[in-house]
Coordinates of C-alpha atoms and ligand atoms in Angstrom, one line a residue:
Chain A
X346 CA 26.5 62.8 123.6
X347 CA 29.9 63.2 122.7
X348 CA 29.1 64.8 119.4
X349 CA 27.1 66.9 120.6
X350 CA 29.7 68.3 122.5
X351 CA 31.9 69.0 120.0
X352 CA 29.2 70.5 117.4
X353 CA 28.8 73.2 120.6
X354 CA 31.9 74.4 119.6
X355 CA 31.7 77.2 117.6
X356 CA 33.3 78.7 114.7
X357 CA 34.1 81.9 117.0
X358 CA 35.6 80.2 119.2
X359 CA 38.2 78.3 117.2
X360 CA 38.9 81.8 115.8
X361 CA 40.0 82.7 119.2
X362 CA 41.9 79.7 120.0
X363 CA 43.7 80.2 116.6
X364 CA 44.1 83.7 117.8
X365 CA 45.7 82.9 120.7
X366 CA 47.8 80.2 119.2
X367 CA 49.5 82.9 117.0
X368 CA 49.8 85.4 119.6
X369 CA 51.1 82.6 121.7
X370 CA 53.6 81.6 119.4
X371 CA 54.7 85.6 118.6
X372 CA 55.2 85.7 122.5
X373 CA 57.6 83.0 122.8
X374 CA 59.8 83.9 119.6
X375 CA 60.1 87.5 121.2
X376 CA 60.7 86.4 124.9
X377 CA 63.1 83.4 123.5
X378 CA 64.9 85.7 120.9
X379 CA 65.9 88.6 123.2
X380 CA 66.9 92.0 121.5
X381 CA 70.4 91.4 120.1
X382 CA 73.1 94.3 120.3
X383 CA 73.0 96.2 117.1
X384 CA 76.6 96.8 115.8
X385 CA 78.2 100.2 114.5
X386 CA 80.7 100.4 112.4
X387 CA 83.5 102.6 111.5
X388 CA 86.2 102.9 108.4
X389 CA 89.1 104.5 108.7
X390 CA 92.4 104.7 106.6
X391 CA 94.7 104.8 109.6
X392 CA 97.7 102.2 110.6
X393 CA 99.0 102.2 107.0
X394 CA 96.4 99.8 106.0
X395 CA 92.3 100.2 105.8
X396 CA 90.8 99.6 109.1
X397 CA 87.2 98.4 110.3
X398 CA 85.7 98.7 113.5
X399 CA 82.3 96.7 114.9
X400 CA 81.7 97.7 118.0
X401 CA 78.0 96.9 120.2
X402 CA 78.3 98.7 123.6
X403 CA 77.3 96.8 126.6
X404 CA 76.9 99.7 128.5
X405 CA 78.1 102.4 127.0
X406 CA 77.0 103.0 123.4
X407 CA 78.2 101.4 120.3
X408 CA 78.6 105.5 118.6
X409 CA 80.7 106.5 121.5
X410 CA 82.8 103.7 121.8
X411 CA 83.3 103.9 117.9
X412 CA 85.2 107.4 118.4
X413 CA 87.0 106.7 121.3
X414 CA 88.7 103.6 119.0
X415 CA 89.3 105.8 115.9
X416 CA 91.2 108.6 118.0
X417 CA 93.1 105.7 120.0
X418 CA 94.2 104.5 116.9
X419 CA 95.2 107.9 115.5
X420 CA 96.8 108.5 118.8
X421 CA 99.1 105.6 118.8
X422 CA 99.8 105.5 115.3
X423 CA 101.4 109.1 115.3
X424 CA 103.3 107.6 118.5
X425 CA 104.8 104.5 116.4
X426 CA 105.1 105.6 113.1
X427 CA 108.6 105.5 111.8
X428 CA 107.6 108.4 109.4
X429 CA 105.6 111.3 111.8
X430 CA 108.2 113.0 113.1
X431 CA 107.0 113.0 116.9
X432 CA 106.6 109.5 117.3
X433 CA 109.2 107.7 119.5
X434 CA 110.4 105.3 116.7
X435 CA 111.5 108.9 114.3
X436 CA 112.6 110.0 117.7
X437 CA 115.0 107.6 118.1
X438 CA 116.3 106.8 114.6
X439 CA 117.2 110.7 114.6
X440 CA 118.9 110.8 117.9
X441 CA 120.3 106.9 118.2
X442 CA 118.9 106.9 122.2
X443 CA 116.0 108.3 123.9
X444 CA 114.1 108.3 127.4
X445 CA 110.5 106.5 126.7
X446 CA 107.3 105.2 129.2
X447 CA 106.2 101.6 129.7
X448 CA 104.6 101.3 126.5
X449 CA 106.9 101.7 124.2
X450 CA 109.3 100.0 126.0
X451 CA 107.4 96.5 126.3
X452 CA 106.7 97.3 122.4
X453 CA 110.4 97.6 121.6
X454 CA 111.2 94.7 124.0
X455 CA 108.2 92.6 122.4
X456 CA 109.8 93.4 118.9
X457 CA 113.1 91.7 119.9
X458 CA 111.6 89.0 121.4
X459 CA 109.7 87.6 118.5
X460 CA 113.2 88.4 116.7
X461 CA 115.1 86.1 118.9
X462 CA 112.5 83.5 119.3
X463 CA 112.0 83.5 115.2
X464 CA 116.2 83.3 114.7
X465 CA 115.3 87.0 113.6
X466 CA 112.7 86.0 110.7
X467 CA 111.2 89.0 111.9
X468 CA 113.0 92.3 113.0
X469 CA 112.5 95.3 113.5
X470 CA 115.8 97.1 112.4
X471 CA 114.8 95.9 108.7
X472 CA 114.4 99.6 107.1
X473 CA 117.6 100.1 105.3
X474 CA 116.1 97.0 103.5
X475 CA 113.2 97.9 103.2
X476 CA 113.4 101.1 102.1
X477 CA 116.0 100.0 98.8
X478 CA 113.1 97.5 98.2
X479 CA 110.7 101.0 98.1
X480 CA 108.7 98.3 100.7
X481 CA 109.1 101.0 103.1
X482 CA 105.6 103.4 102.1
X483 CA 103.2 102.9 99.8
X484 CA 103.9 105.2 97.5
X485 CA 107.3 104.7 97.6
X486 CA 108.7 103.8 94.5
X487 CA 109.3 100.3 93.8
X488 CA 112.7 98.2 92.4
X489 CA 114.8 95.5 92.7
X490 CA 117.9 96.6 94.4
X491 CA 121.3 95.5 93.4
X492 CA 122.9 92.5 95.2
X493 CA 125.7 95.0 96.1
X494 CA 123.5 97.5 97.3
X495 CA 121.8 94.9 99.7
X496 CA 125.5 94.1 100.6
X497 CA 125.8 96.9 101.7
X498 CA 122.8 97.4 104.1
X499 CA 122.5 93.9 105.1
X500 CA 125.4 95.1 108.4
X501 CA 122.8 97.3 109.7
X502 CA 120.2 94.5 110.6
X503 CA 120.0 92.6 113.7
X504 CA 117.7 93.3 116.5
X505 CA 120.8 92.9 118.8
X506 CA 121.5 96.7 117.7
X507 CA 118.7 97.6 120.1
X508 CA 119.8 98.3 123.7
X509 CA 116.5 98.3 126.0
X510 CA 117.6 99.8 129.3
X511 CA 114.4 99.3 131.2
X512 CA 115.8 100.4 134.7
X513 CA 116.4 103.8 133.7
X514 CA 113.4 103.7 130.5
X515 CA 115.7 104.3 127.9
X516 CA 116.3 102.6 124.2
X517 CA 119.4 103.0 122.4
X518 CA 120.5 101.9 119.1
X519 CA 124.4 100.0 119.3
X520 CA 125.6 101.1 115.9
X521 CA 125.6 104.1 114.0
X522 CA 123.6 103.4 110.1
X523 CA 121.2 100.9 112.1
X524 CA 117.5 102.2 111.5
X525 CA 114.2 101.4 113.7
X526 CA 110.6 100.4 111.8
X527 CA 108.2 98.9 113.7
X528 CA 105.5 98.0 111.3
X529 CA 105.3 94.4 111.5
X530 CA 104.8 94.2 114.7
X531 CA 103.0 97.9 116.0
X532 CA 99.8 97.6 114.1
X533 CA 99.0 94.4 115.7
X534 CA 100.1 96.3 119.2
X535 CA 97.8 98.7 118.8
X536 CA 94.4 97.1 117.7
X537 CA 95.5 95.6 121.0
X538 CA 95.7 98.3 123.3
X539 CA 92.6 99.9 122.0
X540 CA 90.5 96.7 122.3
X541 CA 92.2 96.8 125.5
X542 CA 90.5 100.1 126.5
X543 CA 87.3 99.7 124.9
X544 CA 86.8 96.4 127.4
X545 CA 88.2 99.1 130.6
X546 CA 85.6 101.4 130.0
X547 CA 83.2 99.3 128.7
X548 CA 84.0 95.3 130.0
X549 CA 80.3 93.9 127.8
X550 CA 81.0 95.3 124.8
X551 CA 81.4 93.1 121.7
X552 CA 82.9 93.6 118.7
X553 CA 86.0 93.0 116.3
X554 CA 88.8 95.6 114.8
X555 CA 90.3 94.4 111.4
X556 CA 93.1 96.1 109.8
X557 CA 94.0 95.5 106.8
X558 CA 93.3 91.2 107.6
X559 CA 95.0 91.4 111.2
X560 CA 91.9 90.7 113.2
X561 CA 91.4 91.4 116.7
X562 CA 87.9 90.4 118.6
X563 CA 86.6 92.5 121.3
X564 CA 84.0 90.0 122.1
X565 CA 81.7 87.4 120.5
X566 CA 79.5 88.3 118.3
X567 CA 76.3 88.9 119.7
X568 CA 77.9 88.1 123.1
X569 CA 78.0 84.5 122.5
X570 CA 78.5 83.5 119.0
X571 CA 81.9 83.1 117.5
X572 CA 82.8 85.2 114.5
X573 CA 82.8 84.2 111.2
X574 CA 86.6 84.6 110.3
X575 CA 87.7 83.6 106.2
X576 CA 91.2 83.1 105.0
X577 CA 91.9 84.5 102.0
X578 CA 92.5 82.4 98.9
X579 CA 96.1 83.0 98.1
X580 CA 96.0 82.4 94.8
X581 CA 92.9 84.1 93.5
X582 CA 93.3 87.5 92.9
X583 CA 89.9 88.2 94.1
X584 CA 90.6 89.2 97.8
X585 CA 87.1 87.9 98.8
X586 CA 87.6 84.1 97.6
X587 CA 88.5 82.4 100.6
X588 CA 90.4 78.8 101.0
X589 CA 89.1 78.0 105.1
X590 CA 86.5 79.0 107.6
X591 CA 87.8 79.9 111.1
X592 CA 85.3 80.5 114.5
X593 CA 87.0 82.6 116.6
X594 CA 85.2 84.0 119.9
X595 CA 88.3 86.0 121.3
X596 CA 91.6 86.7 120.4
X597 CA 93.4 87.4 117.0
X598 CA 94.1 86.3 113.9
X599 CA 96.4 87.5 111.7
X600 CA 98.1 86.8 108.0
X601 CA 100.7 87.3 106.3
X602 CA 100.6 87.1 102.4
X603 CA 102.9 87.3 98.8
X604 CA 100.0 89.2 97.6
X605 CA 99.4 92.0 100.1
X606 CA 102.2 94.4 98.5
X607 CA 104.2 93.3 95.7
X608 CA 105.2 94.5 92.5
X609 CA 106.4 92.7 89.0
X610 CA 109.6 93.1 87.0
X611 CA 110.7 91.4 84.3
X612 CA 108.0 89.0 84.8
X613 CA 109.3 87.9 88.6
X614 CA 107.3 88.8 91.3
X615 CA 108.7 90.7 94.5
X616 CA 106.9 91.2 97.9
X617 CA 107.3 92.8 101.1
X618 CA 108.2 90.0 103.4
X619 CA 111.7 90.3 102.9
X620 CA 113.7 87.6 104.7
X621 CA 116.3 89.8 107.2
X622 CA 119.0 87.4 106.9
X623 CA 119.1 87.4 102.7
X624 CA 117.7 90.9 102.4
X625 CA 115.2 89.2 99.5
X626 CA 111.7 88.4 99.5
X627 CA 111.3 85.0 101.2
X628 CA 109.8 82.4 98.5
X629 CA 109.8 79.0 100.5
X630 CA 105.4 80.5 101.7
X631 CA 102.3 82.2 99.4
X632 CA 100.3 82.9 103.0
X633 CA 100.9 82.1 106.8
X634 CA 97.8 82.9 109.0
X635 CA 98.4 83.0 112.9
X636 CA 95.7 82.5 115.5
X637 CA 97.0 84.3 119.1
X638 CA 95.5 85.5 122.0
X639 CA 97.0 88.9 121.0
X640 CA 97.1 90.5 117.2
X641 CA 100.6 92.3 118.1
X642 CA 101.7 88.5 118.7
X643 CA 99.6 86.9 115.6
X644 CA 100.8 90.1 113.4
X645 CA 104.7 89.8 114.1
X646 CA 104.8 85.4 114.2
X647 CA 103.1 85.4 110.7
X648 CA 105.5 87.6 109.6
X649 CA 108.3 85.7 111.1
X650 CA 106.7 82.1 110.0
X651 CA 106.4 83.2 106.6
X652 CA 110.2 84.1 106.3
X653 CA 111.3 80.3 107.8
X654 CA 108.5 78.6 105.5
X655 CA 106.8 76.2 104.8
X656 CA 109.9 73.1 105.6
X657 CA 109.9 74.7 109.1
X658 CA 110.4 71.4 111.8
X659 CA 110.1 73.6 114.3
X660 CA 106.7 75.1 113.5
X661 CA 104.8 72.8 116.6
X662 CA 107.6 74.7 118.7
X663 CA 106.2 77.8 118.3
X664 CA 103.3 76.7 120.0
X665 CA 104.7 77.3 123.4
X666 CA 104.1 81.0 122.9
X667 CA 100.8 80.8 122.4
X668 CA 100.9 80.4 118.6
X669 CA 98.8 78.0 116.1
X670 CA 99.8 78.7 112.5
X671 CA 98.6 77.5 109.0
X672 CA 100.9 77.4 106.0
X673 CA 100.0 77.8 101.9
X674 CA 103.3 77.7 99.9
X675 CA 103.8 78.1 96.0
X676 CA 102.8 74.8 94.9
X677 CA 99.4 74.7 97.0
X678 CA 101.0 72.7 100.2
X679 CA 99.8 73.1 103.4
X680 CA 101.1 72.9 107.1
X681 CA 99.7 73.9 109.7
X682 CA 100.4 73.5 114.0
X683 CA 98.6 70.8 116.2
X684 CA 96.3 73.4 117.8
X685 CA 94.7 75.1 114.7
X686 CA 92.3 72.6 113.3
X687 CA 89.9 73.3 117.0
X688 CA 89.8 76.8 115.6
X689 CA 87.9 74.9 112.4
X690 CA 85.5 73.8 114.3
X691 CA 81.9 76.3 115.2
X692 CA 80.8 73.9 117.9
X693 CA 83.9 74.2 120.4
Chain B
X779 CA 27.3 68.3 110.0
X780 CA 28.7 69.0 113.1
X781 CA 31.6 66.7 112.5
X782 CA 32.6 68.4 109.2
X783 CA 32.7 72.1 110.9
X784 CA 35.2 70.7 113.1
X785 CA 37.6 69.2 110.5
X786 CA 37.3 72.3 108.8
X787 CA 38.2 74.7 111.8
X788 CA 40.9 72.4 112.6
X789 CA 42.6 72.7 109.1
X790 CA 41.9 76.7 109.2
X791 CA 43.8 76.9 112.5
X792 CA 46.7 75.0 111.7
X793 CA 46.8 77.0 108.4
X794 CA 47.1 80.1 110.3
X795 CA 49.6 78.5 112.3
X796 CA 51.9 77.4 109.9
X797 CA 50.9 80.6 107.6
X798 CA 52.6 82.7 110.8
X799 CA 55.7 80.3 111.1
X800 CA 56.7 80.5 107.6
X801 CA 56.4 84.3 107.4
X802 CA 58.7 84.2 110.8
X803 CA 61.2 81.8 109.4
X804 CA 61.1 83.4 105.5
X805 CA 62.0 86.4 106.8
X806 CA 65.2 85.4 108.8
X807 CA 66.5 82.9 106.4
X808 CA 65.7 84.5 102.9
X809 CA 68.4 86.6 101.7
X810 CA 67.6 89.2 99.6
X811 CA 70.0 89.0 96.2
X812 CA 72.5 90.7 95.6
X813 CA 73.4 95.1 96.7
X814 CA 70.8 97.9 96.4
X815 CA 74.0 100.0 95.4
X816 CA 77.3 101.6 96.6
X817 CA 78.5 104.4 98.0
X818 CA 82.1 105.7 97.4
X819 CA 84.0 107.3 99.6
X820 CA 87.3 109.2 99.3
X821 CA 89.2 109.3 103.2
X822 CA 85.9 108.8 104.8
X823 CA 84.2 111.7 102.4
X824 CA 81.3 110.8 100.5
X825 CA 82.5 111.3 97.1
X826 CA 79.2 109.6 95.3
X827 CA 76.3 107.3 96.3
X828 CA 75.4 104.6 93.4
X829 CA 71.8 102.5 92.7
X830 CA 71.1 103.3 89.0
X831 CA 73.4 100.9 86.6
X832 CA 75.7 102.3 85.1
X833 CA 79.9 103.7 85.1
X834 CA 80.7 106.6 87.4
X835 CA 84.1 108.0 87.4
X836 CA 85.7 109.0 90.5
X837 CA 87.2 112.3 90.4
X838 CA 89.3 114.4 93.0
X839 CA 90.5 118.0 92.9
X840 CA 90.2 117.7 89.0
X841 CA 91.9 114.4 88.4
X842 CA 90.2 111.4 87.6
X843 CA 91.0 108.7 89.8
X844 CA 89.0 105.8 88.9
X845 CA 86.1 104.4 87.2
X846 CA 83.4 102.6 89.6
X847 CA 80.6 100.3 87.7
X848 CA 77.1 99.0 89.3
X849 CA 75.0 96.4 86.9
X850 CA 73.0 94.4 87.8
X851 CA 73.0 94.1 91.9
X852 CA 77.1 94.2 91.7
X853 CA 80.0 96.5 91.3
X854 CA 83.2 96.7 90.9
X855 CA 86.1 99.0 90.5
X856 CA 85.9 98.9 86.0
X857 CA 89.0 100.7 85.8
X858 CA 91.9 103.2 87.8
X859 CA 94.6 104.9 87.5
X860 CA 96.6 104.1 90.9
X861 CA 99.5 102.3 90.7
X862 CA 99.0 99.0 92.9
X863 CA 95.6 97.8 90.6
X864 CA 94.5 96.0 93.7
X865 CA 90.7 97.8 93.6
X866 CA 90.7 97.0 89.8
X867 CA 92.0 93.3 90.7
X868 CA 89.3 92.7 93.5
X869 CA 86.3 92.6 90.3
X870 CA 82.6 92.3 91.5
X871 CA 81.3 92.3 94.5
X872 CA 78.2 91.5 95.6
X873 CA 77.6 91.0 99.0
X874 CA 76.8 93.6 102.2
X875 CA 80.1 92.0 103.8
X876 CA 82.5 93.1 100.7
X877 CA 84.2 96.2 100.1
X878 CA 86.6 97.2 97.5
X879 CA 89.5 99.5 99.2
X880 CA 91.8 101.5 97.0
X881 CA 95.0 102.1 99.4
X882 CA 96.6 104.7 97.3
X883 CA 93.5 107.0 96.6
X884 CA 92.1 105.9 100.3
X885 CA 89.1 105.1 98.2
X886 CA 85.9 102.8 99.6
X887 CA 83.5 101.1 97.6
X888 CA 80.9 99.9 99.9
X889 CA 77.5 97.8 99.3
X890 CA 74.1 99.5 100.8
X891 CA 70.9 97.6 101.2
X892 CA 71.3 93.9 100.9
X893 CA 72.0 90.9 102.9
X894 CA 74.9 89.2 104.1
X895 CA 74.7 86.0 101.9
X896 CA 78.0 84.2 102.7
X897 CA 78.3 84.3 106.0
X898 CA 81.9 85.1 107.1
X899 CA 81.9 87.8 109.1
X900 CA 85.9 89.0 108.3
X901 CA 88.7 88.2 106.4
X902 CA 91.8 87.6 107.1
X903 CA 94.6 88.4 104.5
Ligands
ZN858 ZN1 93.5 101.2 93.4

């Protein structure tokens, strides 16, 4: 009896069981793997630095938000570079005070406070330094200034030369030789405020801006993956060897190397992150990455981390602004704050 | 008889079955191996696009500028003449998620075709 049953089965009808199966099984991966946002991406060489933009509208599309990031870039870079004439930081190194909107105040005033907070590690009135160094451009020429000629710059750097007035909107510099750059700290700011007004006109678009290493997410990847974030290897010369993995669904991330500008001279080697107090390249860190809910914050504090180093007790401090750091110096040593291993971790 | 046709249907169905899954999976998780070439571009301007092996100097307004090489799935920056080396000291690279960015000459040598094979999405530096 039962036999028979099953012999009635026949071969055309498996075929359309099989059939469905398949069909069955192609449904479900297409209803269970909905259409993920396809990402454009833009290159530009803009903020001093190369720049990359990924970018998956939510509602507006990816192409269009893509330009509106590029000329907000442009935009803001011509307003912060110390070397275009027009912006407010020429502005005011030409004529020592000036009258200037919200936005550059709070950038000046953010400048200062990492300055202050950092025992001015970081500041912003570094050019004269800098610009000895040849640090200030890239194609400026590059040397190793005389310990008398840094002598006689060093006077002209402290943040407290700044006077930010912002009752009446007005910056003014205190002393006469003292010169403005913003660099380490307006790059970050404005990644910032165009990931800023990407998620205004757009609040569901995803995405990341990286320039030159200083990271800034616009949202997860895919809408709810983390992205993939490397650290470089500071010792390899290969800039796509990496030494950790981060997961990073919002926020910044930001480092600070020896190896990003440098240059060799009788066999020493010189970088950019020149320690304001000493008016040298700081040697006590090889590469200091900060994770921040902001890149302007994460661009500035690995700046200013590097310069105190790697014997810095205060470095779980720092926290308390919203900063998590991790420390390579010469010999390989690491340190790192209480908060950064979670950022490790692609299962939060 | 009977018994046999329905051991063998059984065993053609779950072959289709499995036959579909693989091809799902295999093509999600196999990467393909290394670039189908570069293109290089000079401030955003496409200044040559590469897939034949081979060296291809870079050239603007006359001057050469530097020497790109493709062989074998990977390229790399062979030689330059800008002042920082960085492109030169980069090497090979040979993934969709690589790039090698000369600064000075605003210069972008960028992977086409390919898979990202390492995973990270961006570095940090
Ligand atoms: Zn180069």
């Amino acid at each position: 009896m039962r036999a028979k049953d099953f012999s009635s089965i026949s071969k055309s009808t498996v075929l359309i069981f099989s059939m469905l199966g398949i069909s069955l099984i192609l449904l479900l991966f297409i209803i269970f793997s909905k259409p993920l946002p396809t990402y454009e991406k833009s290159e530009i060489f803009s903020l001093g630095t190369y720049v990359r933009i990924y970018i998956a509208g939510g509602k507006v599309s990816s192409k269009s938000l893509l330009k509106i990031a590029e000329k907000e870039i442009e935009r803001l870079y011509a307003k912060y570079s110390s070397n275009i004439p027009s912006s407010v930081v020429y502005q005011l190194n030409e004529k020592r005070e000036i009258e200037c909107d919200e936005e550059s105040l709070f950038l000046f005033q953010a400048a200062v406070n990492v300055s202050k907070i950092t025992g001015d590690s970081f500041d912003p009135t570094l050019r004269p330094v800098l610009m000895l160094w040849g640090f200030d451009d890239v194609n400026s020429s590059k040397r190793v200034p005389s310990s008398y000629e840094i002598e006689q710059v060093l006077p002209f750097v402290s943040y407290k030369f700044i006077d930010i007035d912002s009752k009446n909107r007005k910056i003014k510099l205190l002393k006469e030789g003292v010169t403005v750059d913003l660099g380490g700290i307006s790059k970050g700011f404005i990644v910032d405020r165009v990931i800023d007004r990407i998620k205004e006109i757009d609040p569901k678009a995803t995405g990341f801006i990286d320039a030159g290493g200083d990271i800034g997410i616009i949202g997860p990847k895919f809408g709810n993956r983390p992205w993939q974030i490397g650290i470089r290897d500071p010792f390899s010369s290969d800039p796509a060897k990496l030494i950790d993995t981060l997961y990073i669904y919002s926020g910044a991330v930001a480092t600070s190397g020896n190896y990003e500008r440098y240059f060799i001279q009788n066999g020493t080697l010189y970088h950019h992150i020149i320690d304001p107090k000493t008016g040298y390249p700081a040697n006590n860190c090889r590469s200091c990455t900060v994770i921040s809910d902001k890149v302007m914050t994460a661009d500035a504090y690995a700046t200013g981390l590097f310069v105190l180093g790697i014997d810095n007790p205060a470095l779980e401090y720092f926290t308390k602004f919203g900063v998590q750091a991790y420390l390579i110096d010469n010999t390989g040593k690491t340190v790192e704050s209480s908060g950064f291993e979670y950022f490790r971790n692609k299962v939060k | 008889m009977a018994k046999r046709t329905k051991k063998y249907d059984i065993f053609i169905v779950a072959a289709i079955l499995l036959f579909a899954v693989i091809m799902i999976f295999l093509n999600l998780l196999i990467p393909q191996k290394g670039i189908i070439g570069v293109k290089v571009t000079i401030d955003g301007v496409l200044a040559v696009s590469i897939s034949q092996d081979g060296l291809y100097p870079v050239e603007k307004d006359g001057k050469h500028l530097l020497t790109v090489e493709f062989y074998q799935g990977k390229a790399r920056v062979k030689e330059s003449t800008c002042d920082n080396q960085i492109c030169v000291k980069t090497g090979w690279i040979s993934n969709t998620n690589q790039t090698i960015v000369c600064l000075p000459y605003k210069i972008v040598v960028e992977p086409i075709g390919g898979k990202n094979t390492d995973g990270v999405d961006i570095i940090t530096w």
